[in-house]
């Protein structure tokens, strides 16, 4: 059975490509993590999947297309939890109003209380305005509102990025419990690879609008194939891990804000620590885009030398 | 904006940094060109509006101007003389042509060419508008800046309240009322200054003061607020953390930012001076565009009204242009938002 | 609305209220009371000066000027309100239209509004007065039309900013229609600023209408308003100045009333509150003698003025920093870690109050001297790096200027020598093409590049201490790695101590030798990195270490969490500030505050029941057993 299927999805703003031909599958009841740095297009992808921005390509849930012609019911089944809890709740509506707006049918008060219970909030907050709640409480209200739509698919876009660590833990635990309890299908988006690893069954890595690598979470992190993924994994701060201060050959002194290399070759080649600028004989990267080949494979990295590296290990 | 590749194991080569962002002389030239293009657009809107005005009037404007006593033949003759019987498109292009060549038509009332009347009136208006313009800047920048210094970080609460109070009061009184009050005191009461009209230097004093008081008050408020934001900015905190001496801290780090931030908001206020001249001139019977336009509107001398509105509008646009160009030179960042 | 109580609480509020009520009274009652006097003409007493019978004299027809001024309040104010309403209606419609029409329509409308906004309202009003004609009704529409561009622009800006909010997007995802969203979400959030703008514009409308009538283009005789009375009065100003001064005074009073009310209203709605600055504490020598540390902080506390009195973001912090040591200060938001850094750098500013038993740097007691006497030492030997490099570099100055300054000011180098030193420090932070970079401004650099420049600026002096406050929080992880490495390299090369402040204990643990954990303005634990990671002694540290998943966290198990939230800087507790959230807290914790006391030779903790230590652990176990 197919779950959430994203097929050749592209989004561009004024001629600049934000998401470039992304295909992705989230099996029903599973959690796929999407990781990338700022400007990688992960939030745009989320907005496109739920239909908040226009796109080319196809998005479907259990075989049913989720485009403009899909019914309201079908669209409601895919919901997004927003990143910024300060702007995701209307400052002039009480919590009761916010959750009530998302509920359809009667008995809203009773059901609102059940939802608050699910996100571990006191029903007393129903009468309060978002401004009087803490960040963690607001994010839990936002999750309760999302659940009120009775979604089957949940897209969580950087839901803990603006929270302190102890509050982040509360929200992560909550999302995980709800996912299991309700059997939700989740696309979990974050810049924090450690959080993505903790939450997800599978991981997809985005770089400049493209998915450069995907696979089972444990495998991708234990043995990243794409040089970009490897950089990300190595960059994750780890408790007590002292690092050599001299720069290794694989250190990238480039930033994700830089536009990718143009032309026909691999867009990552100008940053690549194992690419043609470092190693001789890798002219292939200058001429051929590895994505064309990667698309035919699954759970693979979009890199000409990923397999070569694996073979040489 | 891309960043240079700086892999330490590599020579720093391509991709070349495309740090355009309006930097350098070429950036300034591009900015000036874009800004002039926008000016042309605004001027076109202005010309179209003054042209359209006469056609939006209910009834026949010539009949309205000449009154009910004029015979139909006279009205028809004047209508033909003004070209109002031609097609709209035809009229529009001949009006455009006239504006470009300085031919703004003929006054219905006096039959004099509008450009002649304007030529006689413009110097009088500029002779009070320009000094007021300069004085507003000369007065409000130092006042606003020194107030920002004295009230920084919650200091000088009393000074702040007094400043807000005084500027609020000055600003609540419109320029023509200032003009009335000033002439009641200095002309009628103290008999220090000449009666109305242009009778040399001393008769400029009151119109200029009446014109500048309100704008100076509101601009010095804006300068204080913007300068305070600069003083509380993180880069000033960073400069303080480097223990720079007073001179560098305020003159080098703060002042340029304060001035550009203040200028950004000053276009509206300075261009408001042009509207102010219309009222103030009427108080002092000043022989400028302002007294002319109110008479022309009342006597329904539409070609003259068109001409004066065109000139006043162009003056407003010129002030905006000037402010933007000064900003563009002082602050390269201000050029970016122009595209 | 509670916020409007400001109208009866503050002197300007009361003044505005009194003036407005007075004007309102005149609008309602003046024509009834003084209407007769204003209309009765008596040529026998024309153009008289002020007298007992006619306080402001009479006009050319012998009518009482004061009566006429009072009666004219109604027409002046009512026309102004109508004009504002007309302008608001047209403007809001235009603005809303541009939100509804497509991208092209919005752009065209936006450009048109832009051009119109360039012209002063009075010029537009004259333009429209020509079209609409003279008289009261025409001038209402003329002034209204001249206000429309302002309203349109505000509506456009507000609608655009709110349309981007996530709650609007959330409502769309729930399948709510455009009308529902506009009614339930857009309107309530747009209406308040629009109402404020409209209220303030009534004042502008009074003045513009008066101006128009004064020019003879507004209200026409026999009807009259203040502007028209002023025009008539002005012609007699040499004979009877009171005829002009009467209406002028009325316009002044109305202008002041509206301006005052607008300011009070804007203050109330913005929720701005003025706070009284604290009186500075006089410089006093430290009560304890100094040790050998580069930096010594004893019982540091910071008080800041707040609306309700005084808040204490830093309550009690003590630590030492040895030369070339790297110390990390870790805490969540509200822990006071950034304020601590500012206090060390003497940058709290005069509105706050810094107290400490001792705050010394390089052997000098900073609080014993007036701040300006420490400037040379701090400028030369202490450098600070801030969270957002884009904000920390001056946008108006070239990178080179900012780099040279510390060397010129504090090392006494001339311009050329300082430039050489600046270039060297830029190179040391791995920035290529140094000469070109020195000529650039900060907006021409990327985020990571800016932060490297900030570090370079810090290195151009001769720093013995680098304070870095969340230097990588605004940057991507791969850039974070580089910046941290640079900090460590710089510290080792220049023999500089580093104080790294971060919310991320993992980041700090990779870079620092020792970690100080802060909570609610207290230093709660201070230990070498290895010891802290192996056996955290404070219950808060224990949670902090485990709460954030890392690459080794067991994926199936829930993360440890804390209930409640950090006590704010306004909260006063007699016991331990962590006790309300602590699973181990008992009566003693709630009533008696634990001091930051040595646990062993290298560790200090502020807890009555530290974890992971043999003896107290047994005690705690006993207590838990006893409590069951």
mmCIF file of N, CA, C and O in Angstrom, chain B residues 50-91:
data_model
loop_
_atom_site.group_PDB
_atom_site.id
_atom_site.type_symbol
_atom_site.label_atom_id
_atom_site.label_comp_id
_atom_site.label_asym_id
_atom_site.label_seq_id
_atom_site.Cartn_x
_atom_site.Cartn_y
_atom_site.Cartn_z
ATOM 1 N N UNK B 50 -2.960 66.245 -13.777
ATOM 2 C CA UNK B 50 -3.358 67.640 -13.994
ATOM 3 C C UNK B 50 -4.117 67.784 -15.312
ATOM 4 O O UNK B 50 -5.041 68.577 -15.416
ATOM 5 N N UNK B 51 -3.723 66.973 -16.300
ATOM 6 C CA UNK B 51 -4.478 66.996 -17.558
ATOM 7 C C UNK B 51 -5.889 66.489 -17.332
ATOM 8 O O UNK B 51 -6.869 67.082 -17.781
ATOM 9 N N UNK B 52 -5.970 65.356 -16.592
ATOM 10 C CA UNK B 52 -7.280 64.723 -16.395
ATOM 11 C C UNK B 52 -8.215 65.592 -15.572
ATOM 12 O O UNK B 52 -9.435 65.550 -15.746
ATOM 13 N N UNK B 53 -7.643 66.407 -14.693
ATOM 14 C CA UNK B 53 -8.443 67.215 -13.783
ATOM 15 C C UNK B 53 -9.514 68.023 -14.513
ATOM 16 O O UNK B 53 -10.694 67.994 -14.161
ATOM 17 N N UNK B 54 -9.110 68.666 -15.580
ATOM 18 C CA UNK B 54 -10.016 69.566 -16.283
ATOM 19 C C UNK B 54 -11.145 68.787 -16.963
ATOM 20 O O UNK B 54 -12.234 69.297 -17.181
ATOM 21 N N UNK B 55 -10.852 67.504 -17.255
ATOM 22 C CA UNK B 55 -11.870 66.685 -17.919
ATOM 23 C C UNK B 55 -12.773 65.961 -16.939
ATOM 24 O O UNK B 55 -13.778 65.373 -17.328
ATOM 25 N N UNK B 56 -12.353 65.939 -15.655
ATOM 26 C CA UNK B 56 -13.190 65.297 -14.645
ATOM 27 C C UNK B 56 -14.223 66.262 -14.086
ATOM 28 O O UNK B 56 -15.138 65.864 -13.381
ATOM 29 N N UNK B 57 -14.063 67.557 -14.421
ATOM 30 C CA UNK B 57 -14.993 68.545 -13.897
ATOM 31 C C UNK B 57 -16.394 68.322 -14.444
ATOM 32 O O UNK B 57 -16.562 68.021 -15.620
ATOM 33 N N UNK B 58 -17.392 68.467 -13.572
ATOM 34 C CA UNK B 58 -18.754 68.379 -14.095
ATOM 35 C C UNK B 58 -19.057 69.644 -14.915
ATOM 36 O O UNK B 58 -18.653 70.746 -14.550
ATOM 37 N N UNK B 59 -19.707 69.480 -16.033
ATOM 38 C CA UNK B 59 -20.102 70.634 -16.852
ATOM 39 C C UNK B 59 -18.951 71.163 -17.696
ATOM 40 O O UNK B 59 -17.874 70.579 -17.754
ATOM 41 N N UNK B 60 -19.187 72.290 -18.334
ATOM 42 C CA UNK B 60 -18.200 72.883 -19.218
ATOM 43 C C UNK B 60 -17.291 73.822 -18.429
ATOM 44 O O UNK B 60 -17.760 74.808 -17.864
ATOM 45 N N UNK B 61 -16.003 73.535 -18.356
ATOM 46 C CA UNK B 61 -15.112 74.367 -17.546
ATOM 47 C C UNK B 61 -15.037 75.807 -18.044
ATOM 48 O O UNK B 61 -14.888 76.723 -17.249
ATOM 49 N N UNK B 62 -15.150 75.997 -19.330
ATOM 50 C CA UNK B 62 -15.053 77.363 -19.866
ATOM 51 C C UNK B 62 -16.275 78.170 -19.442
ATOM 52 O O UNK B 62 -16.170 79.314 -19.001
ATOM 53 N N UNK B 63 -17.429 77.528 -19.526
ATOM 54 C CA UNK B 63 -18.665 78.182 -19.070
ATOM 55 C C UNK B 63 -18.544 78.513 -17.583
ATOM 56 O O UNK B 63 -18.884 79.621 -17.149
ATOM 57 N N UNK B 64 -18.030 77.574 -16.826
ATOM 58 C CA UNK B 64 -17.883 77.798 -15.389
ATOM 59 C C UNK B 64 -16.957 78.977 -15.126
ATOM 60 O O UNK B 64 -17.190 79.793 -14.235
ATOM 61 N N UNK B 65 -15.895 79.081 -15.922
ATOM 62 C CA UNK B 65 -14.925 80.139 -15.687
ATOM 63 C C UNK B 65 -15.453 81.501 -16.104
ATOM 64 O O UNK B 65 -15.247 82.491 -15.410
ATOM 65 N N UNK B 66 -16.147 81.537 -17.231
ATOM 66 C CA UNK B 66 -16.598 82.825 -17.756
ATOM 67 C C UNK B 66 -17.889 83.302 -17.112
ATOM 68 O O UNK B 66 -18.272 84.459 -17.254
ATOM 69 N N UNK B 67 -18.598 82.365 -16.448
ATOM 70 C CA UNK B 67 -19.833 82.758 -15.780
ATOM 71 C C UNK B 67 -21.029 82.663 -16.710
ATOM 72 O O UNK B 67 -20.895 82.445 -17.928
ATOM 73 N N UNK B 68 -22.231 82.841 -16.110
ATOM 74 C CA UNK B 68 -23.462 82.662 -16.874
ATOM 75 C C UNK B 68 -23.719 83.822 -17.844
ATOM 76 O O UNK B 68 -24.508 83.706 -18.780
ATOM 77 N N UNK B 69 -23.048 84.954 -17.631
ATOM 78 C CA UNK B 69 -23.319 86.120 -18.465
ATOM 79 C C UNK B 69 -22.708 86.005 -19.855
ATOM 80 O O UNK B 69 -23.147 86.655 -20.789
ATOM 81 N N UNK B 70 -21.653 85.192 -19.970
ATOM 82 C CA UNK B 70 -20.979 85.101 -21.267
ATOM 83 C C UNK B 70 -21.911 84.488 -22.308
ATOM 84 O O UNK B 70 -22.687 83.584 -22.012
ATOM 85 N N UNK B 71 -21.822 84.989 -23.532
ATOM 86 C CA UNK B 71 -22.665 84.455 -24.604
ATOM 87 C C UNK B 71 -22.105 83.117 -25.071
ATOM 88 O O UNK B 71 -20.920 82.809 -24.858
ATOM 89 N N UNK B 72 -22.964 82.346 -25.700
ATOM 90 C CA UNK B 72 -22.575 81.034 -26.194
ATOM 91 C C UNK B 72 -21.426 81.150 -27.181
ATOM 92 O O UNK B 72 -20.523 80.309 -27.217
ATOM 93 N N UNK B 73 -21.430 82.230 -27.963
ATOM 94 C CA UNK B 73 -20.385 82.396 -28.970
ATOM 95 C C UNK B 73 -19.026 82.606 -28.323
ATOM 96 O O UNK B 73 -18.020 82.015 -28.729
ATOM 97 N N UNK B 74 -19.015 83.422 -27.257
ATOM 98 C CA UNK B 74 -17.750 83.677 -26.552
ATOM 99 C C UNK B 74 -17.221 82.383 -25.957
ATOM 100 O O UNK B 74 -16.031 82.050 -26.074
ATOM 101 N N UNK B 75 -18.137 81.620 -25.327
ATOM 102 C CA UNK B 75 -17.740 80.352 -24.718
ATOM 103 C C UNK B 75 -17.176 79.435 -25.781
ATOM 104 O O UNK B 75 -16.099 78.821 -25.607
ATOM 105 N N UNK B 76 -17.845 79.355 -26.923
ATOM 106 C CA UNK B 76 -17.387 78.461 -27.984
ATOM 107 C C UNK B 76 -16.025 78.888 -28.491
ATOM 108 O O UNK B 76 -15.127 78.054 -28.701
ATOM 109 N N UNK B 77 -15.854 80.218 -28.622
ATOM 110 C CA UNK B 77 -14.579 80.711 -29.120
ATOM 111 C C UNK B 77 -13.454 80.343 -28.146
ATOM 112 O O UNK B 77 -12.389 79.872 -28.539
ATOM 113 N N UNK B 78 -13.695 80.586 -26.825
ATOM 114 C CA UNK B 78 -12.684 80.267 -25.818
ATOM 115 C C UNK B 78 -12.394 78.765 -25.775
ATOM 116 O O UNK B 78 -11.246 78.336 -25.658
ATOM 117 N N UNK B 79 -13.457 77.983 -25.892
ATOM 118 C CA UNK B 79 -13.299 76.540 -25.888
ATOM 119 C C UNK B 79 -12.393 76.116 -27.033
ATOM 120 O O UNK B 79 -11.480 75.314 -26.867
ATOM 121 N N UNK B 80 -12.608 76.730 -28.179
ATOM 122 C CA UNK B 80 -11.779 76.386 -29.333
ATOM 123 C C UNK B 80 -10.343 76.868 -29.122
ATOM 124 O O UNK B 80 -9.380 76.149 -29.379
ATOM 125 N N UNK B 81 -10.236 78.082 -28.550
ATOM 126 C CA UNK B 81 -8.908 78.645 -28.321
ATOM 127 C C UNK B 81 -8.093 77.752 -27.379
ATOM 128 O O UNK B 81 -6.894 77.562 -27.563
ATOM 129 N N UNK B 82 -8.773 77.197 -26.366
ATOM 130 C CA UNK B 82 -8.096 76.321 -25.414
ATOM 131 C C UNK B 82 -7.920 74.904 -25.966
ATOM 132 O O UNK B 82 -7.314 74.054 -25.337
ATOM 133 N N UNK B 83 -8.489 74.625 -27.117
ATOM 134 C CA UNK B 83 -8.353 73.303 -27.727
ATOM 135 C C UNK B 83 -9.224 72.251 -27.087
ATOM 136 O O UNK B 83 -9.023 71.061 -27.286
ATOM 137 N N UNK B 84 -10.211 72.684 -26.284
ATOM 138 C CA UNK B 84 -11.030 71.713 -25.568
ATOM 139 C C UNK B 84 -12.050 71.029 -26.474
ATOM 140 O O UNK B 84 -12.781 70.150 -26.033
ATOM 141 N N UNK B 85 -12.117 71.448 -27.747
ATOM 142 C CA UNK B 85 -13.081 70.801 -28.642
ATOM 143 C C UNK B 85 -12.432 69.703 -29.471
ATOM 144 O O UNK B 85 -13.087 69.082 -30.300
ATOM 145 N N UNK B 86 -11.121 69.463 -29.240
ATOM 146 C CA UNK B 86 -10.476 68.390 -29.989
ATOM 147 C C UNK B 86 -10.656 67.054 -29.265
ATOM 148 O O UNK B 86 -11.170 67.007 -28.134
ATOM 149 N N UNK B 87 -10.182 65.947 -29.907
ATOM 150 C CA UNK B 87 -10.343 64.638 -29.250
ATOM 151 C C UNK B 87 -9.427 64.582 -28.030
ATOM 152 O O UNK B 87 -8.408 65.272 -27.954
ATOM 153 N N UNK B 88 -9.800 63.721 -27.070
ATOM 154 C CA UNK B 88 -9.074 63.625 -25.804
ATOM 155 C C UNK B 88 -7.613 63.251 -26.023
ATOM 156 O O UNK B 88 -6.700 63.833 -25.431
ATOM 157 N N UNK B 89 -7.385 62.249 -26.896
ATOM 158 C CA UNK B 89 -6.025 61.785 -27.162
ATOM 159 C C UNK B 89 -5.194 62.916 -27.753
ATOM 160 O O UNK B 89 -4.066 63.180 -27.331
ATOM 161 N N UNK B 90 -5.803 63.619 -28.705
ATOM 162 C CA UNK B 90 -5.154 64.743 -29.355
ATOM 163 C C UNK B 90 -4.751 65.793 -28.323
ATOM 164 O O UNK B 90 -3.607 66.249 -28.258
ATOM 165 N N UNK B 91 -5.716 66.109 -27.445
ATOM 166 C CA UNK B 91 -5.458 67.092 -26.399
ATOM 167 C C UNK B 91 -4.340 66.644 -25.479
ATOM 168 O O UNK B 91 -3.485 67.431 -25.088
#
